[in-house]
Short mmCIF file of C-alpha atoms in Angstrom, two decimals:
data_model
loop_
_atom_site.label_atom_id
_atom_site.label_comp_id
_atom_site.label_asym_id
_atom_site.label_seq_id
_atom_site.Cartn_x
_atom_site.Cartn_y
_atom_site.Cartn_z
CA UNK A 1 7.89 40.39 5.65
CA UNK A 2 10.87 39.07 7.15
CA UNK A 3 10.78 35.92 9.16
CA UNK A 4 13.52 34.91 12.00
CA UNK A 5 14.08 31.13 10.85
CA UNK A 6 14.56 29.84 14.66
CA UNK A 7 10.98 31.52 15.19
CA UNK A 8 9.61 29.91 12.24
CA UNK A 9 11.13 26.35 12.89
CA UNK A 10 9.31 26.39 16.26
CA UNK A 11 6.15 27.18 14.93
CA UNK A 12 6.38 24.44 12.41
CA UNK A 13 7.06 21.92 14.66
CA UNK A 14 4.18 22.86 16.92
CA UNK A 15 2.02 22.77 14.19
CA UNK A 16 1.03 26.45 13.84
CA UNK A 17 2.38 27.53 10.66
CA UNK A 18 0.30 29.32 7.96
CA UNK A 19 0.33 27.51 4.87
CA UNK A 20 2.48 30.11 3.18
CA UNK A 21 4.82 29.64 6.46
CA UNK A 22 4.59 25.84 5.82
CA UNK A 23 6.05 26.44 2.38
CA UNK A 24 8.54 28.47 3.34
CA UNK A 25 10.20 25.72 5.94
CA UNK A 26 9.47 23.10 3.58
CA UNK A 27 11.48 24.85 1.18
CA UNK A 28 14.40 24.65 2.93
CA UNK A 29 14.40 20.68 2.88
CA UNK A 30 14.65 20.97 -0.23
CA UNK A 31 17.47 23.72 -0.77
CA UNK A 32 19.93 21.09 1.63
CA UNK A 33 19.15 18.29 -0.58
CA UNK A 34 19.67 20.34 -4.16
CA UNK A 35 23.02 22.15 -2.22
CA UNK A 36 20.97 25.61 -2.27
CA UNK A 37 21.59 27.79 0.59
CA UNK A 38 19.08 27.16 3.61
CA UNK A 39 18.36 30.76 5.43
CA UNK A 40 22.17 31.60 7.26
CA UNK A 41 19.96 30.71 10.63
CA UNK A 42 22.56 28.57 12.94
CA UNK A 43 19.84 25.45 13.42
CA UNK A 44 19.36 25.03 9.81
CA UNK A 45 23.21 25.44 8.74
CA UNK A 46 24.40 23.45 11.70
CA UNK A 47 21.90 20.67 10.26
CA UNK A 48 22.61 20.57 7.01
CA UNK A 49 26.54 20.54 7.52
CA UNK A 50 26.32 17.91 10.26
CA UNK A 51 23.70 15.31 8.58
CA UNK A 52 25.93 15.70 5.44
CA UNK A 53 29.00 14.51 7.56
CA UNK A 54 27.34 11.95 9.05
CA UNK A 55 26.25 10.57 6.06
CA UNK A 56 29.25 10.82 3.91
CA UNK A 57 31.67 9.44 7.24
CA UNK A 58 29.44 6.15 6.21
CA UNK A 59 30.61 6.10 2.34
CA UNK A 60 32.84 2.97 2.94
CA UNK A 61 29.32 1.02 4.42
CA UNK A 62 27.29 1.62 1.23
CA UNK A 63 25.53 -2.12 1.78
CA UNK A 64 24.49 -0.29 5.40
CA UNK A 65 21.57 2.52 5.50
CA UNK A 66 22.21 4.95 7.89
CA UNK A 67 20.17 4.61 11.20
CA UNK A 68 18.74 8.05 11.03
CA UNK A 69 17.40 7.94 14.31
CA UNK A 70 20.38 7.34 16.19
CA UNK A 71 22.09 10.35 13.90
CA UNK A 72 19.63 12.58 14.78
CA UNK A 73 19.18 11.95 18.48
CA UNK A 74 23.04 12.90 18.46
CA UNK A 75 22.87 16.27 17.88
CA UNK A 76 19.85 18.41 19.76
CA UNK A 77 19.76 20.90 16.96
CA UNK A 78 18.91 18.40 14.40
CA UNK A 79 14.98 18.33 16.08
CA UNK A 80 13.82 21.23 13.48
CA UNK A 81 14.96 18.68 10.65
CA UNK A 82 13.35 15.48 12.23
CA UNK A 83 9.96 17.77 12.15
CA UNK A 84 11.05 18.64 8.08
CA UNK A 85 11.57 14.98 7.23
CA UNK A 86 8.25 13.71 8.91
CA UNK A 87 6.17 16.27 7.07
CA UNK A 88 7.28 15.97 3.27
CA UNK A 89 10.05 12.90 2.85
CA UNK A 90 12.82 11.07 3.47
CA UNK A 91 15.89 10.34 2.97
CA UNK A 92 17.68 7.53 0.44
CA UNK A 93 20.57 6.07 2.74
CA UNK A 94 21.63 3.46 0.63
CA UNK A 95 25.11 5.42 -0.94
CA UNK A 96 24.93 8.32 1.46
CA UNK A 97 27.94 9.84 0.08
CA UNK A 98 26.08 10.99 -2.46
CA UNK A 99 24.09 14.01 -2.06
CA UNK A 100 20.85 13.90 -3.90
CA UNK A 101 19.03 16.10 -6.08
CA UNK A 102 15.11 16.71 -5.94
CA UNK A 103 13.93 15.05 -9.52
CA UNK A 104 10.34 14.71 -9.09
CA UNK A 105 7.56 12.28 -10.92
CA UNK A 106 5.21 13.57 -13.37
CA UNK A 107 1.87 14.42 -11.83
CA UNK A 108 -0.26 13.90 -14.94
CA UNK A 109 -1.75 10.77 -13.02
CA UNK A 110 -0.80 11.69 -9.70
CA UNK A 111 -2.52 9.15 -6.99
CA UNK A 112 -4.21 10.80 -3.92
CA UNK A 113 -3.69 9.19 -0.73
CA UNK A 114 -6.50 6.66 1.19
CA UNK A 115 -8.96 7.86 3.69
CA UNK A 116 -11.51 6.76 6.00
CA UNK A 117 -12.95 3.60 3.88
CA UNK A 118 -14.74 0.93 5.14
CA UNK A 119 -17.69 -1.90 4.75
CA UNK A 120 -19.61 -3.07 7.64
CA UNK A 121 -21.23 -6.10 7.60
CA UNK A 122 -23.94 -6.96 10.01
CA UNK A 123 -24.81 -10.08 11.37
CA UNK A 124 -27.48 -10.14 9.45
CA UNK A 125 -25.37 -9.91 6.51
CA UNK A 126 -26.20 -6.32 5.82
CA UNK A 127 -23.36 -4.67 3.96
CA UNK A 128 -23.05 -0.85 4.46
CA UNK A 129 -20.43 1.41 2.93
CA UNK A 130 -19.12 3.68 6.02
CA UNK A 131 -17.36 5.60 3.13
CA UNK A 132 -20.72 6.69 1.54
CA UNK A 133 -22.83 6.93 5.10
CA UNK A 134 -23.73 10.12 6.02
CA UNK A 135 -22.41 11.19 9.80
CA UNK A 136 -24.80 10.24 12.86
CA UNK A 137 -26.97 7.33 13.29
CA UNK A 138 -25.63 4.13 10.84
CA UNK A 139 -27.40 1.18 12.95
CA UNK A 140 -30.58 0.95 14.99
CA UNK A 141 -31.44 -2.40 16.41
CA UNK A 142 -32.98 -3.67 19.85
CA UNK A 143 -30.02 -2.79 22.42
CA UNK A 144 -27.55 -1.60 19.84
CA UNK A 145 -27.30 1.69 18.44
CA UNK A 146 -23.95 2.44 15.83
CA UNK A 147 -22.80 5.94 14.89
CA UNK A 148 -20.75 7.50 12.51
CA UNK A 149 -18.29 10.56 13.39
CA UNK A 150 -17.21 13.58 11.93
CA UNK A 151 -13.78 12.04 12.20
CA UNK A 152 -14.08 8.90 10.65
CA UNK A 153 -15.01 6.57 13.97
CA UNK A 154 -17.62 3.70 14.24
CA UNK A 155 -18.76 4.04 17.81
CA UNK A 156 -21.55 1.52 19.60
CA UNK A 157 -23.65 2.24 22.23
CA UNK A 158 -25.24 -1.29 23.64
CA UNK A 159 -28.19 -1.22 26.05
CA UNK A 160 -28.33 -3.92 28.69
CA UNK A 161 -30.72 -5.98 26.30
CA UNK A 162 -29.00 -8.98 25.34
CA UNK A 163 -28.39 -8.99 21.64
CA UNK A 164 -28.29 -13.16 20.98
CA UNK A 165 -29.49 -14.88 18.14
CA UNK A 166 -33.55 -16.32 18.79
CA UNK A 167 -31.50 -19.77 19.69
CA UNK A 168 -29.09 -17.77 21.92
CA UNK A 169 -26.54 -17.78 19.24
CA UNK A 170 -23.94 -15.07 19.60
CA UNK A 171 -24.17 -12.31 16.80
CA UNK A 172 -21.11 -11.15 14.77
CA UNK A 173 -20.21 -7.33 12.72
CA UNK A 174 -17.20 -7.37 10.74
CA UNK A 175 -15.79 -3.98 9.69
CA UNK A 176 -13.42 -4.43 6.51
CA UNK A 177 -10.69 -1.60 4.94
CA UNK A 178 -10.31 -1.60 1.14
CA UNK A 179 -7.06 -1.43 -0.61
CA UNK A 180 -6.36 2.75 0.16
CA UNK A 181 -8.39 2.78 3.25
CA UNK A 182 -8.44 2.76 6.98
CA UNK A 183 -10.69 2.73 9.97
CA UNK A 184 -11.54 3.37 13.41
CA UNK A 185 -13.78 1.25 15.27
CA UNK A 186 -14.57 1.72 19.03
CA UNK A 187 -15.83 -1.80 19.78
CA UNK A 188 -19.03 -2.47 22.73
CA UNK A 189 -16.56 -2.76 25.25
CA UNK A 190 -14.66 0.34 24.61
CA UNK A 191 -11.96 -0.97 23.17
CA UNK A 192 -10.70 1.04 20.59
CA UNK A 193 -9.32 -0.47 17.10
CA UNK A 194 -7.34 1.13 14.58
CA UNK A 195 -7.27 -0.97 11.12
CA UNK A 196 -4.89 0.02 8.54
CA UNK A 197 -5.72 -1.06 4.70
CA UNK A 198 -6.43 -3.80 3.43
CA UNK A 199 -7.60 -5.39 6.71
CA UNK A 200 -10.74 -7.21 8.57
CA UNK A 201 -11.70 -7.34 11.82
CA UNK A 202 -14.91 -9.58 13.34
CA UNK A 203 -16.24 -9.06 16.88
CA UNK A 204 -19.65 -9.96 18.71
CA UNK A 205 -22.28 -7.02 18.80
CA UNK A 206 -22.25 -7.45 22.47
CA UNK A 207 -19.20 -9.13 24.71
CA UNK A 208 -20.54 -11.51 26.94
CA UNK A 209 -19.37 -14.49 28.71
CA UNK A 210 -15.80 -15.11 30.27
CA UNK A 211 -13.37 -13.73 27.10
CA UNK A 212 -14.06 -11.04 25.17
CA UNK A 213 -12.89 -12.53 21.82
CA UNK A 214 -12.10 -10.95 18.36
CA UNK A 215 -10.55 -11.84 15.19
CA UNK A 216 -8.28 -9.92 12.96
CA UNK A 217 -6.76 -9.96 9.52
CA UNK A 218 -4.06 -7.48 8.10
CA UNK A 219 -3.05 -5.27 10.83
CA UNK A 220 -4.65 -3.62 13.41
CA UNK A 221 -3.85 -1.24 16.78
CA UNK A 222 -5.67 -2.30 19.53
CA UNK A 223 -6.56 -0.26 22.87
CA UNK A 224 -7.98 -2.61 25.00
CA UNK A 225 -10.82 -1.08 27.88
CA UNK A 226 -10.29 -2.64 31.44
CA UNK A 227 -13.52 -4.22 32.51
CA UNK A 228 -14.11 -5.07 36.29
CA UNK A 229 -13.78 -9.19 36.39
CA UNK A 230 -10.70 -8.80 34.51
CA UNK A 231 -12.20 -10.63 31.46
CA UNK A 232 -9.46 -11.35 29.10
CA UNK A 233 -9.16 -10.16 25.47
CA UNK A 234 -7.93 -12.15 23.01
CA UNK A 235 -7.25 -11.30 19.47
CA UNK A 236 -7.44 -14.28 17.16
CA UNK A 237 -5.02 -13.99 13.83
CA UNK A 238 -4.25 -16.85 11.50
CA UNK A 239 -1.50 -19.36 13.57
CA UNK A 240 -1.53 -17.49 16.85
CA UNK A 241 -3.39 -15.49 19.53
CA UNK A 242 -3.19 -12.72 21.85
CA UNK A 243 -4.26 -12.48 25.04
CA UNK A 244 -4.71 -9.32 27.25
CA UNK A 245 -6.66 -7.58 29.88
CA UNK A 246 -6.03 -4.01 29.28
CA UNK A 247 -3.19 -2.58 26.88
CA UNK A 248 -1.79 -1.21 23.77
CA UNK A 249 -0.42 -3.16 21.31
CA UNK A 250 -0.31 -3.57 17.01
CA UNK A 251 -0.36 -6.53 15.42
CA UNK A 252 0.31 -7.43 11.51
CA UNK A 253 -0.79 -10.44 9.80
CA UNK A 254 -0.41 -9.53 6.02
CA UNK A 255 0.12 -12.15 4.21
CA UNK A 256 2.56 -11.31 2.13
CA UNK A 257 4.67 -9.41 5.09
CA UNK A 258 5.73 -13.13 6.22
CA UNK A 259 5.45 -14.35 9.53
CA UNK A 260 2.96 -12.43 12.26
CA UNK A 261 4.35 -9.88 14.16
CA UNK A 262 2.95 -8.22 17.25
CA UNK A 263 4.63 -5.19 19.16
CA UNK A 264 3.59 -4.21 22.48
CA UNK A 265 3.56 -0.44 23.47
CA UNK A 266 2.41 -0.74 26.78
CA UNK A 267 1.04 -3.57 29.57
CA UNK A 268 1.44 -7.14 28.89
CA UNK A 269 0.18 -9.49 26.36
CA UNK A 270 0.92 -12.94 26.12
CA UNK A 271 0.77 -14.48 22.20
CA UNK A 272 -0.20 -17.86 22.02
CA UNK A 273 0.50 -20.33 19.31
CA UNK A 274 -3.05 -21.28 17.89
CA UNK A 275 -2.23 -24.67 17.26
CA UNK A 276 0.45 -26.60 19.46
CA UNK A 277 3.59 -27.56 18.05
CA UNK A 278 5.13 -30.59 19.09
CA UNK A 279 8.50 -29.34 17.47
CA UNK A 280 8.79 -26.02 18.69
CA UNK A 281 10.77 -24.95 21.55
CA UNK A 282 7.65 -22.80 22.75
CA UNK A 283 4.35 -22.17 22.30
CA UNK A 284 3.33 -18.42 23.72
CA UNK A 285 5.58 -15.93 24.86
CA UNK A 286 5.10 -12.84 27.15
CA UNK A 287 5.79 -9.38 25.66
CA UNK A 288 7.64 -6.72 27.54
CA UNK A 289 6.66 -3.17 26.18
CA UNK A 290 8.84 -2.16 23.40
CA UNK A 291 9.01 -5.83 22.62
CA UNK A 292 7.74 -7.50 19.24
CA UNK A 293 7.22 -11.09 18.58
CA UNK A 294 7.51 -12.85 15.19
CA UNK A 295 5.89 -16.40 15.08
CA UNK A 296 8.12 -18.65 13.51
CA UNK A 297 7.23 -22.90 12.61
CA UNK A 298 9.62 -23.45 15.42
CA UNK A 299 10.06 -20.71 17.59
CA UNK A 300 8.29 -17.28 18.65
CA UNK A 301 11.02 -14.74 18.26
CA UNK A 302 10.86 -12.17 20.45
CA UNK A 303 13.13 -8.65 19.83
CA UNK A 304 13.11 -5.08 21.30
CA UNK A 305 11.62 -2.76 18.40
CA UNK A 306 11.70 0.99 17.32
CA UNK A 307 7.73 1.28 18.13
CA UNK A 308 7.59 4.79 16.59
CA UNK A 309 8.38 3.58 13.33
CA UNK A 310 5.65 0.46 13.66
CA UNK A 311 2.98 2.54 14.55
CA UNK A 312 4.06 5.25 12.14
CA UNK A 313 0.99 4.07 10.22
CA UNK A 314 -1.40 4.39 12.66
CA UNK A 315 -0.55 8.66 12.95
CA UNK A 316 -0.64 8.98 9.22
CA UNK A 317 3.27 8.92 8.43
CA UNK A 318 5.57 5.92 6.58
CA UNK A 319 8.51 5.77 8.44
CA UNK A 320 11.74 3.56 7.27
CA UNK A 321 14.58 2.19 8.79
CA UNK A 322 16.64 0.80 6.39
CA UNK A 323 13.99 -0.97 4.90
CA UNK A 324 14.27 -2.38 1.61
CA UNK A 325 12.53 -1.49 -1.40
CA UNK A 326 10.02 -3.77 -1.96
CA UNK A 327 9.10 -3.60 1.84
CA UNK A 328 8.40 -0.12 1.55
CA UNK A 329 6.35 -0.60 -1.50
CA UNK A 330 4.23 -3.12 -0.65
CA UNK A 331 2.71 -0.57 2.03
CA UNK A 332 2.58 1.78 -0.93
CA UNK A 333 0.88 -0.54 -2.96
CA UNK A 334 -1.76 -0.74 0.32
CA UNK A 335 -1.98 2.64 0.89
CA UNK A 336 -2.47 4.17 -2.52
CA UNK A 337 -4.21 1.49 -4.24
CA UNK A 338 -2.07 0.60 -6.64
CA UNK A 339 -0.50 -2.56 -8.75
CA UNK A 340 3.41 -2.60 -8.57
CA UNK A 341 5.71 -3.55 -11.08
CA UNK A 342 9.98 -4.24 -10.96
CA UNK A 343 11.69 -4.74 -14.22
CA UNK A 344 15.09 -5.32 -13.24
CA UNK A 345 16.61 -6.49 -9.56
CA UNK A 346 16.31 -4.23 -6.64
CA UNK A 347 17.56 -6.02 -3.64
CA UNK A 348 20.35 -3.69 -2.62
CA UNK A 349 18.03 -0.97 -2.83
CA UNK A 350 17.31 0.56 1.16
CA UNK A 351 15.89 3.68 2.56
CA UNK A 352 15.44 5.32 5.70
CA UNK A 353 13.00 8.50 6.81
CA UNK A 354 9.96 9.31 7.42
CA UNK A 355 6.76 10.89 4.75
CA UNK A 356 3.52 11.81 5.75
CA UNK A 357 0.88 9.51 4.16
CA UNK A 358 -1.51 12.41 3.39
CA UNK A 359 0.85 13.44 0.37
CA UNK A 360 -0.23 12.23 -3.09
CA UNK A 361 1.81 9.27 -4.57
CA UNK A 362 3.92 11.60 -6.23
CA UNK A 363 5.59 13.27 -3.32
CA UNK A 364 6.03 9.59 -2.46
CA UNK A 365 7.99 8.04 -5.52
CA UNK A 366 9.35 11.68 -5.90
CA UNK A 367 11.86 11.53 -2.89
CA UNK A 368 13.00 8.02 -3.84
CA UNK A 369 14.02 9.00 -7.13
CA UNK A 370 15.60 11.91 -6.68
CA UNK A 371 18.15 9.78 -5.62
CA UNK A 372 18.86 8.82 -8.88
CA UNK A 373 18.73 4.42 -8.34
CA UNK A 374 15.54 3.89 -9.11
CA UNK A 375 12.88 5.26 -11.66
CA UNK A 376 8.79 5.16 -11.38
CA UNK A 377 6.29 5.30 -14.29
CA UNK A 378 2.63 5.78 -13.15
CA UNK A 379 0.31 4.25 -15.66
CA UNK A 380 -3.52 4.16 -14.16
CA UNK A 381 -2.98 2.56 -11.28
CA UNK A 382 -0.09 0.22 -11.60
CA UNK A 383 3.57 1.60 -10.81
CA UNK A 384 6.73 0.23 -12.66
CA UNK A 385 9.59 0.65 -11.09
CA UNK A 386 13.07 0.75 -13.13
CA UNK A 387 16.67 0.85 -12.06
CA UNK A 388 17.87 4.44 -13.47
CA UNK A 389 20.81 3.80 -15.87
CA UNK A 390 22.46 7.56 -14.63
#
């Protein structure tokens, strides 16, 4: 049956393609990165031509990745290929005058992505695995009733009993995401929480008082309900705090992704130094949406941010910008569960795009190496990366 490309392109992007359609447009990523003839439709050789110029006019900045966002915002027809990238990979910016070919990794121990995984602790110190609990009714205790979704969501539902301690002690859940796992939790208040891997998050089984307070490890999305009094929340993290009323906002507090960093989407949140610095030039900051602050020893940094790509994890996607290898593999690592491994030195090693996380590890490792820089062996679960000696 023949298909009009321009036809087809819209339906991908709005998300109604068939599955065979979905092949189809995917296959045409592919043909502009192997040099293969896309379909002679004006969109998709327009594209191709003008993202190859683009990237080759930047040959002479090979220590620079491409911002692909700005490339693509240049030229209208380049949406179809924006909708392409997000849905099966991205692309390796680091020498973008050369055009890469699609190599592959073996699938023989091919890693499927993480999923709804999470232990709940109860403040009784009840551990249940949401990942094993069957849908409906999780919790029932005087005043507090917990669900499960269909869709992977922790809801409460608190009655106007008030759940303290017998010596008026306030009671504590924490949810926490394994390695390859992520969470939703809609919190007694209504605030809603997103937790990515590898993350914790502790809040009272009822709010009460004159804060509604929480506390957070790894990172987090937070949707904060509006509650008449304006009763502040405030998100404790190791070193600082935030403190809201009623907004959107992410913050990240891995470890190992250095100092905290919180982004604003929308509202106003002001971030607080935990502990008072007699040094630093400040000690809390007020965001601005599209604002993200990074808390230094000395200073709170404060820097407008791409908030697409921050919350890329959030919608189920990895999105680069010229991030650097070990960056982008330490989310991997997260994400799929795995151990990571470098023999050899990678630090000039960047990429930019954008992959869906729902893709198996493969698809992954697959679209960096078909650049050729950079090799993967999957063994189990541990990934060793190599520099490719083509």
């Amino acid at each position: 049956m023949h298909r009009d490309p321009g036809e087809l392109l819209e339906k991908y992007k709005a998300g109604n393609c068939s599955e065979e359609e979905k092949a189809i447009v995917e296959s045409w990523y592919l043909e502009l990165h192997s040099g293969k003839e896309a379909p002679s439709h004006k969109i998709i050789s327009n594209t191709k031509d003008e993202v190859w110029a683009a990237l080759s006019a930047q040959k002479d900045k090979e220590s620079q990745p491409v911002q692909i966002s700005k490339l693509l915002l240049k030229v209208a027809s380049w949406a179809a290929v924006i909708s392409i990238i997000g849905f099966i990979g991205f692309i390796y910016l680091n020498k973008p005058g050369n055009r890469p070919s699609i190599a592959g990794v073996s699938k023989k121990q091919d890693i499927p992505p993480g999923g709804n995984k999470a232990f709940l602790t109860l403040a009784d110190g009840k551990r249940i695995s949401l990942t094993d609990a069957a849908n409906g009714e999780v919790v029932k205790q005087e005043g507090l009733v917990i669900n499960k979704t269909a869709d992977g969501q922790l809801v409460y539902t608190v009655s106007d009993s008030d759940l303290q301690g017998k010596n008026g002690v306030q009671l504590f859940n924490t949810i926490e995401t394994p390695n390859g796992g992520k969470y939703q939790v809609n919190l007694p208040d209504g605030t809603r929480v997103w937790l990515n891997a590898a993350s914790l998050l502790r809040y009272p089984t009822k709010f009460s008082g004159s804060k509604r307070v929480v506390e957070l490890k790894g990172e987090g999305y937070f949707e904060v309900a509006k509650l008449p009094g304006k009763i502040p929340f405030i998100v404790k993290s190791e070193g600082q705090e935030v403190e809201v009323l009623g907004t959107h906002f992410n913050i990240n507090s891995y470890k190992d992704e250095g100092p905290i960093k919180t982004t604003l989407l929308e509202g106003s949140v002001r971030v607080i130094r935990s502990k008072s610095n007699v040094n630093a030039t400040d000690n809390n900051v007020l965001l601005r949406p599209g604002e993200q602050s990074e808390l230094g020893d000395q200073k709170i940094n404060v820097k407008e941010v791409n908030t697409e790509s921050i919350l890329a994890w959030k919608d189920g996607d990895f999105v680069f910008d010229g991030d650097d290898l070990k960056s982008i593999m330490r989310k991997v690592a997260r994400w799929y569960d795995v151990e990571v491994i470098y023999k050899g030195e990678f630090d000039d090693v960047k990429f930019g795009g954008l992959i869906s996380r729902s893709k198996n590890i493969s698809s992954v490792l697959g679209i960096m190496e078909s650049t050729g820089k950079i090799h993967f062996v999957i063994e189990g679960n541990r990934i060793t990366v190599l520099r490719d000696k083509k």
